[in-house]
Coordinates of N, CA and C and ligand atoms in Angstrom, one line a residue:
M1 N 109.0 83.3 99.0 CA 110.2 84.7 98.8 C 111.7 84.2 98.0
K2 N 111.5 85.7 97.3 CA 112.7 85.8 96.6 C 114.0 86.1 97.2
D3 N 114.7 86.1 96.3 CA 116.4 86.5 97.2 C 115.9 87.6 97.4
I4 N 116.5 87.8 98.6 CA 116.6 89.4 99.3 C 118.2 89.8 99.4
K5 N 118.2 91.3 99.2 CA 119.7 91.6 99.7 C 119.6 92.6 100.7
D6 N 118.3 93.6 100.9 CA 118.8 94.7 102.1 C 118.0 94.9 103.1
L7 N 118.2 95.0 104.4 CA 117.3 95.0 105.7 C 116.2 95.1 105.2
N8 N 115.5 96.3 104.5 CA 114.1 96.3 104.5 C 113.3 94.7 103.8
E9 N 114.3 94.0 103.2 CA 113.3 92.6 102.5 C 113.3 92.0 104.0
F10 N 114.2 91.7 104.8 CA 114.6 90.9 106.0 C 113.5 91.5 107.1
L11 N 113.3 92.3 107.3 CA 112.1 93.0 108.1 C 111.0 92.3 107.7
G12 N 110.2 91.3 108.9 CA 108.6 90.6 107.8 C 108.8 89.6 107.7
A13 N 110.2 88.9 107.7 CA 111.2 87.6 107.2 C 110.4 86.6 108.3
H14 N 109.6 85.6 107.8 CA 109.0 84.4 108.8 C 109.9 83.4 107.9
F15 N 110.3 82.6 109.3 CA 111.2 81.3 108.9 C 111.0 80.3 109.6
L16 N 111.0 78.8 109.2 CA 111.3 78.0 109.8 C 112.4 77.0 109.6
Y17 N 112.9 76.4 110.6 CA 114.1 75.8 110.4 C 114.4 75.0 111.4
T18 N 115.5 73.8 110.8 CA 116.1 73.1 111.8 C 117.4 72.8 112.0
Y19 N 117.9 73.2 113.3 CA 119.2 73.0 113.5 C 119.7 71.7 113.5
D20 N 121.0 72.0 113.1 CA 121.5 70.3 113.1 C 121.8 69.3 114.2
N21 N 121.4 70.4 115.2 CA 121.2 68.8 116.7 C 119.7 68.9 116.5
G22 N 119.0 68.4 115.6 CA 117.5 68.6 115.4 C 116.5 69.5 116.0
W23 N 117.1 70.8 116.5 CA 116.2 71.5 116.8 C 115.3 72.1 116.6
K24 N 113.5 72.3 116.4 CA 113.6 73.1 114.9 C 112.5 74.2 116.5
Y25 N 112.6 75.6 115.3 CA 112.6 76.7 115.6 C 111.8 77.4 114.6
E26 N 110.9 78.3 115.2 CA 110.5 79.6 114.3 C 110.1 80.9 114.4
F27 N 110.8 81.6 113.6 CA 111.1 83.0 113.9 C 110.5 83.8 112.9
Y28 N 110.0 85.2 113.6 CA 109.7 86.0 112.9 C 110.3 87.8 113.2
V29 N 110.7 88.4 112.3 CA 111.5 89.4 111.9 C 110.7 90.6 112.0
K30 N 109.6 90.5 113.3 CA 108.3 91.3 112.9 C 108.6 93.1 113.1
N31 N 109.9 93.4 113.1 CA 110.4 95.3 112.6 C 111.6 95.2 112.7
K32 N 112.2 96.3 112.8 CA 113.5 96.8 112.7 C 114.1 96.3 113.9
N33 N 113.7 96.3 115.0 CA 113.9 96.4 116.3 C 113.7 95.4 117.6
T34 N 112.5 94.1 116.8 CA 111.8 93.3 117.0 C 111.9 92.1 116.8
V35 N 111.5 91.2 117.7 CA 111.7 89.7 117.1 C 110.2 89.2 117.8
D36 N 109.5 87.6 117.1 CA 108.9 86.9 118.1 C 109.2 85.4 117.4
Y37 N 109.4 84.9 118.4 CA 109.5 83.6 118.6 C 109.1 82.1 118.8
R38 N 108.8 81.1 118.5 CA 108.3 80.0 118.9 C 109.4 78.4 118.3
I39 N 109.1 77.6 119.9 CA 110.5 76.8 119.6 C 109.8 75.2 119.9
H40 N 109.6 74.7 118.7 CA 108.7 73.4 118.8 C 109.3 72.7 119.1
T41 N 110.6 72.1 119.0 CA 111.3 71.0 119.5 C 112.6 71.0 120.5
G42 N 113.5 70.9 120.8 CA 114.6 70.6 122.1 C 114.7 70.7 123.5
M43 N 115.6 71.4 123.4 CA 115.6 71.4 125.6 C 114.9 72.7 125.9
V44 N 114.2 73.1 124.8 CA 113.2 74.2 125.7 C 112.3 74.4 124.7
G45 N 111.8 73.0 124.4 CA 110.5 72.8 123.0 C 109.4 73.9 123.9
G46 N 108.5 74.1 123.1 CA 107.2 75.0 123.9 C 107.3 76.3 124.4
R47 N 108.3 76.4 124.7 CA 108.1 78.4 124.5 C 108.2 79.2 123.6
W48 N 107.6 80.2 124.4 CA 107.4 81.6 122.7 C 107.1 82.1 123.3
V49 N 107.5 83.4 122.7 CA 108.1 84.7 123.1 C 107.8 85.9 122.0
K50 N 106.7 86.8 122.4 CA 106.5 87.8 121.6 C 107.5 89.3 122.0
D51 N 107.4 90.0 121.3 CA 108.3 91.5 121.6 C 109.5 90.9 121.8
Q52 N 110.1 90.7 121.9 CA 111.8 90.4 122.1 C 112.0 91.5 121.2
K53 N 112.8 92.4 122.1 CA 113.7 93.6 121.3 C 115.4 92.9 121.1
A54 N 115.8 93.5 120.1 CA 116.8 92.8 119.3 C 117.6 93.6 118.7
D55 N 118.9 93.3 118.1 CA 119.9 94.2 117.3 C 119.7 93.6 116.1
I56 N 118.9 94.1 114.8 CA 119.1 93.7 113.4 C 119.7 94.4 112.5
V57 N 120.7 94.0 112.2 CA 121.6 94.3 111.0 C 121.8 93.3 109.6
K58 N 121.9 94.3 108.8 CA 122.4 93.6 107.2 C 124.2 93.2 107.2
I59 N 124.9 92.6 107.1 CA 126.3 92.4 107.4 C 126.7 92.9 106.1
T60 N 126.0 92.0 104.9 CA 126.2 91.8 103.6 C 125.6 91.9 102.8
D61 N 125.3 92.1 101.1 CA 124.2 91.6 100.4 C 123.3 90.4 101.2
G62 N 122.6 89.9 101.6 CA 121.6 89.1 101.6 C 122.2 88.0 103.0
V63 N 123.2 89.1 103.9 CA 123.1 88.3 105.5 C 122.9 89.1 106.2
F64 N 122.3 88.6 107.7 CA 121.8 89.3 108.3 C 122.0 89.0 109.7
K65 N 122.3 89.8 110.5 CA 122.4 89.0 112.2 C 121.6 89.6 113.3
V66 N 120.9 88.9 114.1 CA 119.6 89.2 114.8 C 120.5 88.9 116.4
C67 N 120.6 90.1 117.1 CA 120.7 89.1 118.5 C 120.5 89.9 119.7
W68 N 120.6 89.6 120.6 CA 119.7 89.6 122.2 C 120.1 89.5 123.5
T69 N 120.0 89.6 124.3 CA 119.7 89.2 125.5 C 118.3 89.2 126.1
E70 N 118.1 88.0 126.9 CA 116.3 87.4 127.5 C 116.3 87.8 128.8
P71 N 115.5 87.4 129.5 CA 115.2 87.9 130.5 C 115.7 86.9 131.6
T72 N 115.6 86.0 131.2 CA 116.1 84.1 131.4 C 117.6 84.8 131.8
G73 N 118.4 85.9 131.0 CA 119.7 85.4 130.8 C 120.2 84.8 130.5
T74 N 119.6 84.3 129.2 CA 120.3 83.6 127.6 C 120.6 84.8 126.9
D75 N 121.6 84.3 126.1 CA 122.0 85.3 125.0 C 122.0 84.6 123.8
V76 N 121.8 85.3 123.0 CA 121.3 84.7 121.3 C 121.9 85.7 120.2
S77 N 122.7 84.7 119.6 CA 123.8 85.9 117.7 C 123.1 84.7 116.9
L78 N 122.2 85.4 116.0 CA 121.8 84.3 114.8 C 122.5 84.6 113.5
D79 N 123.0 84.9 112.5 CA 123.4 84.4 111.2 C 122.7 84.2 110.4
F80 N 121.3 85.1 109.9 CA 120.7 84.1 108.6 C 121.1 84.4 107.0
V81 N 121.3 83.5 106.6 CA 121.4 83.6 104.8 C 120.2 83.3 104.0
P82 N 119.4 83.9 103.8 CA 117.9 83.1 103.6 C 117.9 83.0 102.2
N83 N 119.1 83.0 101.4 CA 119.2 83.0 99.9 C 119.6 81.8 99.5
E84 N 120.2 81.3 100.5 CA 120.5 79.9 100.8 C 120.2 78.7 101.7
N85 N 119.0 79.3 102.2 CA 118.4 78.8 103.4 C 119.0 77.8 104.1
K86 N 120.3 78.8 104.9 CA 120.5 78.5 105.9 C 121.0 79.2 106.9
L87 N 121.2 79.2 108.5 CA 121.6 80.2 109.4 C 122.5 79.9 110.3
H88 N 123.5 80.5 111.0 CA 124.3 79.9 111.7 C 123.6 80.7 113.3
G89 N 123.3 79.9 114.6 CA 123.1 80.4 115.6 C 123.6 80.0 116.9
V90 N 123.8 80.6 117.8 CA 124.5 81.1 119.0 C 123.8 81.0 120.1
I91 N 123.7 79.8 121.2 CA 122.4 80.4 121.9 C 123.8 80.1 123.9
F92 N 123.4 81.5 124.4 CA 124.7 80.8 125.6 C 123.2 80.7 126.8
F93 N 123.2 79.5 127.2 CA 122.4 79.5 128.1 C 123.0 79.5 129.5
P94 N 122.3 80.4 130.2 CA 122.8 80.5 131.8 C 122.7 78.8 132.4
K95 N 123.7 78.4 133.1 CA 123.8 77.3 134.1 C 122.4 76.6 134.4
W96 N 121.3 78.0 135.1 CA 120.0 77.4 135.6 C 119.1 76.8 134.4
V97 N 119.0 76.9 133.2 CA 118.3 77.2 132.1 C 118.5 75.7 131.7
H98 N 120.0 75.3 131.4 CA 120.2 74.4 131.2 C 119.7 73.2 132.1
E99 N 120.2 73.4 133.3 CA 119.3 72.7 134.6 C 117.7 72.7 135.0
H100 N 117.2 73.6 134.7 CA 115.9 73.7 134.8 C 115.3 74.1 133.4
P101 N 115.4 73.3 132.1 CA 114.8 74.4 131.0 C 113.1 74.2 131.1
E102 N 112.6 73.5 132.0 CA 111.0 73.2 132.2 C 110.8 74.7 132.8
I103 N 111.1 75.4 133.4 CA 110.8 76.8 133.8 C 110.4 77.8 132.7
T104 N 111.1 77.0 131.5 CA 111.9 78.5 130.8 C 110.4 78.0 129.6
V105 N 109.8 77.0 130.0 CA 108.8 76.6 128.5 C 107.8 77.2 128.9
C106 N 107.2 78.1 128.1 CA 106.0 79.1 128.7 C 105.8 79.7 127.7
F107 N 104.7 81.1 127.8 CA 104.7 81.8 126.9 C 105.3 83.0 127.6
Q108 N 106.5 83.1 127.4 CA 107.5 84.0 128.5 C 106.7 85.5 128.6
N109 N 106.3 86.1 128.0 CA 105.5 87.1 128.3 C 104.5 87.7 129.0
D110 N 103.8 86.2 129.7 CA 103.2 86.7 130.7 C 104.0 85.9 132.2
F111 N 105.0 85.2 132.4 CA 105.9 85.0 133.2 C 107.7 85.9 133.6
I112 N 107.4 86.9 132.8 CA 108.9 87.7 133.3 C 109.3 87.5 134.6
D113 N 108.0 87.9 135.6 CA 108.4 87.8 136.9 C 109.1 86.9 137.6
V114 N 108.9 85.2 137.0 CA 109.4 84.3 137.1 C 110.4 84.1 136.7
M115 N 110.6 84.4 135.3 CA 112.4 84.6 134.7 C 113.5 85.4 135.3
E116 N 112.5 86.3 135.6 CA 113.8 87.3 136.9 C 114.0 86.6 138.1
A117 N 113.6 86.1 138.2 CA 113.3 85.4 139.9 C 114.4 84.3 139.8
S118 N 114.3 83.9 138.6 CA 114.7 82.4 138.5 C 116.6 82.6 138.0
R119 N 116.4 83.8 137.4 CA 117.7 83.8 137.5 C 118.7 84.2 138.1
V120 N 117.8 84.9 139.5 CA 118.8 85.5 140.2 C 119.0 84.3 141.6
K121 N 117.9 83.4 141.5 CA 118.0 82.5 142.8 C 119.3 81.5 142.4
Y122 N 118.8 80.8 140.7 CA 119.6 80.0 140.2 C 121.6 80.2 139.5
E123 N 122.1 79.5 139.8 CA 123.8 79.6 138.8 C 123.5 80.3 137.2
T124 N 124.2 80.8 137.2 CA 124.5 81.5 135.9 C 125.6 81.1 135.1
Y125 N 126.4 80.7 135.8 CA 127.9 80.1 135.4 C 128.3 78.6 135.8
P126 N 128.6 77.9 134.7 CA 129.4 78.2 134.1 C 127.9 78.1 133.1
K127 N 128.3 79.0 131.4 CA 127.0 79.1 130.4 C 127.2 77.7 129.6
Y128 N 126.2 77.3 128.9 CA 126.1 76.1 128.6 C 126.2 77.2 127.0
V129 N 126.8 76.7 126.0 CA 126.7 77.5 124.9 C 126.5 76.3 124.0
V130 N 125.4 76.4 122.8 CA 125.0 75.6 121.6 C 125.3 76.7 120.1
P131 N 126.3 76.5 119.4 CA 126.7 77.1 118.3 C 125.9 75.9 117.6
E132 N 125.6 76.3 116.2 CA 124.6 75.3 115.3 C 124.1 76.0 114.1
F133 N 124.3 75.3 113.5 CA 123.9 75.8 111.7 C 122.8 75.2 111.5
G134 N 121.7 75.8 110.6 CA 120.6 75.2 110.9 C 120.1 75.2 109.5
K135 N 118.6 74.5 108.8 CA 118.6 74.7 107.4 C 117.1 75.3 107.6
I136 N 117.2 76.2 106.7 CA 115.6 76.9 106.8 C 114.9 76.2 106.0
F137 N 113.5 75.6 106.2 CA 112.7 74.5 105.4 C 111.3 75.7 105.3
Y138 N 111.2 76.5 105.6 CA 110.0 77.7 105.3 C 110.4 79.2 105.5
K139 N 109.7 80.0 104.5 CA 110.5 81.2 104.4 C 109.6 82.0 103.8
K140 N 108.9 83.0 104.4 CA 107.4 83.7 103.7 C 107.5 85.3 104.4
N141 N 107.3 86.1 103.5 CA 107.9 88.0 104.1 C 106.5 88.0 104.6
E142 N 105.7 88.2 105.6 CA 104.9 88.3 106.4 C 103.9 89.5 106.6
G143 N 105.2 90.7 106.0 CA 104.9 91.9 106.4 C 105.3 92.4 107.9
I144 N 105.4 93.5 108.3 CA 105.9 93.8 109.6 C 104.7 94.1 110.9
N145 N 105.2 94.2 111.8 CA 103.9 94.1 112.5 C 102.8 92.9 112.8
N146 N 103.0 92.1 112.1 CA 101.6 91.0 111.7 C 102.0 90.2 113.0
E147 N 100.7 90.5 114.2 CA 100.7 89.9 115.3 C 99.6 88.4 115.5
K148 N 99.4 88.0 113.5 CA 99.2 86.5 113.2 C 100.2 85.8 113.4
V149 N 101.5 86.1 112.7 CA 102.3 85.0 112.6 C 102.9 84.0 113.8
I150 N 103.2 84.7 114.6 CA 102.8 83.8 115.8 C 102.0 84.4 117.1
S151 N 101.2 83.6 117.2 CA 100.0 83.5 118.1 C 99.7 82.9 118.8
E152 N 99.9 81.5 119.2 CA 99.3 80.6 120.1 C 100.8 79.8 120.1
A153 N 100.2 78.8 120.9 CA 101.4 78.1 122.0 C 101.9 77.1 120.7
P154 N 103.1 76.6 120.6 CA 103.4 75.4 119.4 C 103.0 74.1 120.4
Y155 N 102.8 73.5 119.4 CA 101.7 72.0 120.0 C 102.4 71.0 118.6
E156 N 102.8 69.6 119.1 CA 102.8 68.8 118.0 C 102.1 68.4 117.5
G157 N 102.7 68.5 115.9 CA 101.9 68.6 114.8 C 101.7 69.9 114.1
M158 N 101.7 70.9 114.6 CA 101.6 72.2 114.7 C 102.4 72.8 113.2
I159 N 104.0 72.2 112.9 CA 104.5 72.5 111.3 C 104.2 72.1 110.5
E160 N 103.5 70.2 110.7 CA 103.3 69.5 109.9 C 101.5 70.4 109.3
K161 N 101.0 71.0 110.2 CA 99.3 71.5 109.1 C 99.6 72.8 108.8
M162 N 100.9 73.4 109.3 CA 101.0 75.2 108.4 C 101.9 74.7 107.5
M163 N 102.6 73.9 107.0 CA 102.9 73.5 105.8 C 102.0 72.7 105.0
S164 N 101.1 72.2 105.5 CA 99.9 71.7 104.9 C 98.9 72.9 104.0
Q165 N 99.0 73.5 105.2 CA 98.0 75.1 105.0 C 99.1 75.8 103.6
E166 N 100.0 75.8 103.9 CA 100.7 76.6 103.4 C 100.6 75.8 101.6
L167 N 100.3 75.0 101.4 CA 100.8 74.1 100.1 C 99.2 74.1 99.3
A168 N 98.1 74.2 100.4 CA 96.9 74.0 99.6 C 96.6 76.0 99.6
F169 N 97.2 76.8 99.9 CA 97.1 78.2 99.7 C 98.0 78.6 98.4
S170 N 99.1 77.7 98.1 CA 99.9 78.0 96.8 C 99.6 77.8 95.9
Ligands
4VP1 C1 116.6 81.8 123.1 C2 116.1 81.7 121.8 C3 116.1 81.4 119.9 C4 114.9 82.4 119.4 C5 115.5 81.6 118.1 C6 116.5 81.0 117.8 O1 116.9 80.6 116.8 C7 117.7 80.4 118.8 C8 117.5 80.6 120.0

């Protein structure tokens, strides 16, 4: 991915990054109000989501904010600075996700009812807030509405496989 300036160049972006706490995430800016993501490692490693609605804006040249609230009650705010291969993310987990992360480790699209029932059944407060910087180690524009970018569950060794395939094709 070349250096980018405007929102239209951010749409379609696919990133892999590692937060400073060690959590590895994958993120696809599917279109102007939709994201897909996969969580490779961390508290909710194994979770993946398609078609999450989000607010996506340009803050200034090359700086983009993406934020949304999830069916679990988790709120997320991400600031991407792709030209510097970095981001800052804040995840606001409800108390119940911190205490029962395994309930959310799934392909969420198939379990929206479970997420909604859990957020009523369990406690929300105090929230568990995770503010972290992260380093982007892979970035590519895959075009908008590309269903192939995030299309299967994360598994051990997936990132290494993706990176080796990328090297083979470059
Ligand atoms: C909870 C979802 C989520 C997705 C991407 C990211 O970087 C942080 C949180």
